């Protein structure tokens, strides 16, 4: 499907509705806000300042919303006051999103908005994102996912339309192992801003493993200078870190990748998602369950989906068609709720 046709599908979802957008100012929510500003009956972008966001995110979100010409509301709440979030278990992302969407639901009920939407795109379904379960619980719609829009599509559209966005909007809590504290958040914020200022890099992660700082950047060569590293170590230790390490592999996300293999002499395309699939809820869309797996036909190809997250595409000759079929599958699967 051409990008313009996908955008049209998003427009149809938002058309003539009163819409609340969960807005970070990142690429995905910026695209949603842009479309909503043109097609919705009324739209408002809402940023929930959780107290764990990088310092410039809220400020940038306000600026971007202003440039888009869409009303913007900032709601401040210290999420560290919520014990389930502060404990930082594997479900932290769910508890964060659940609380955030509860706030947006309250606004929707008071102001008579029709739907709440977020910027989840179809590429996100390749990653381990427990927060998506909050979307199911709160009935948050994801127009980019429904329209099978990928991250590459989002960036292509924003560049074409010359629309600015914030490249890094992930919360600082994602960097911490163990309970989240204000001190840890301050240390990470200081460390990441220091590296950005010294190197000009935009994508910087400093992870805190019980006082051990692990630096991840998208271009490791920019920090592999002994004099620079000695300065960074000195500053990090002054901020409270016990020791400093550099991840030579750099920053990368844990996501499923489509690989080619053979089964009974036939070429198949296989992908293992980093999370389990709820076959019951996925089955309600595909209508074809056999035993402990789903088996369905898309065009002339056979797709098998198992609960452990494995997707196998058979009877397809080339990667391009396999990727198109995969988009169809990813837009319909449901992650298993823990």
Steps between C-alpha positions, in 0.01 A plus 500: 500500500636843407572739786237747386235229513609414855480866601150514351402207722620690808305805384185290476548373856533855635258676266224707663579366849601676821845354562747498788856417396748354749774740395874483564619705204675191363465404136193277537281724715607800292373330185169417672466859623571637152230286342251565780550875472377480141227236514353476850198700615703595806842383615720561800852372567559404863844447652517334840815616677576194713810642664712239322530655154821654360504869591438631149210269405214700651645830379544363148151347499350842574702660219414228246127514582510876452665461158232246401228739610336251735390581857735350756453414866774400746404300807759466774498196725785340692480132405753417770211540742347186348659196664434260209691731268776581748579131565609474134393143432466358148148651501617858565416610147147362536442681830632824348279482192199386702525802730566734209198377306281517810584872513409541133176306553402746773551792260305322226203438730490858628542664161302257284781370278421200282831313496848497650783409264870431534789477256569126506612398152531154351879486544444532876333157490842347432624623839436399861259773612283392796327840494293386201289298746377829650369588153283188508375571853417867437383453140759744364508500122824493302420635151855450368489134597154454348622656175815280500727803512863418581759717675664553160166624363468746787847649448449515122175695537636746758810569290289550188273746682798665678349437844731508802477251786701392805723199417528373859192493725549175695471541876811482716349216707584265211869540588475383861540156652320468834279754678474845343613799706527870431875481558544231235289698251706814565828311456388350168363830371829675584709222343304486174497878458876509565569251220264680262673831569848349456431299185198654327333157498120497523442137595667438835410251771671475838374196689533467876576146619521545876734798469688370197448727198480335157519742208319418176503730196405458136855584383753351743796643308403849623597415859795264446762757589704440817519864603124541453426175684721597794308827528165318480603250769610783730171685457287186534670403826456854631128460425483181707577206270740237637646400162447568130478258207448553126283257303713448187201362306321830552130563542266248344147382567395145575260419221398212281658473156376314195744224401507252214536128571396163358243251621450169316694643208272804468606861557320660793517839668508489876482761774515465879338785689650591841165446675222236514183526289146472633366245253141531624479873428702470180276213390196728528645697210641220286216247554719195446652323797636148487617343822754710688576727203330715238522401137364734236516587134602845381488521122661170390728472802455307823578666832550314829489689831587338832449625852873538569518780242620302201361596157576280197407600145490218244441483125650839429792550262648837588566714803298797375179298495587337832543844657163613364332194649681560829353852519154348463570259785661753736206739468266228630688309771445564869774476758433263787414683824719395791 
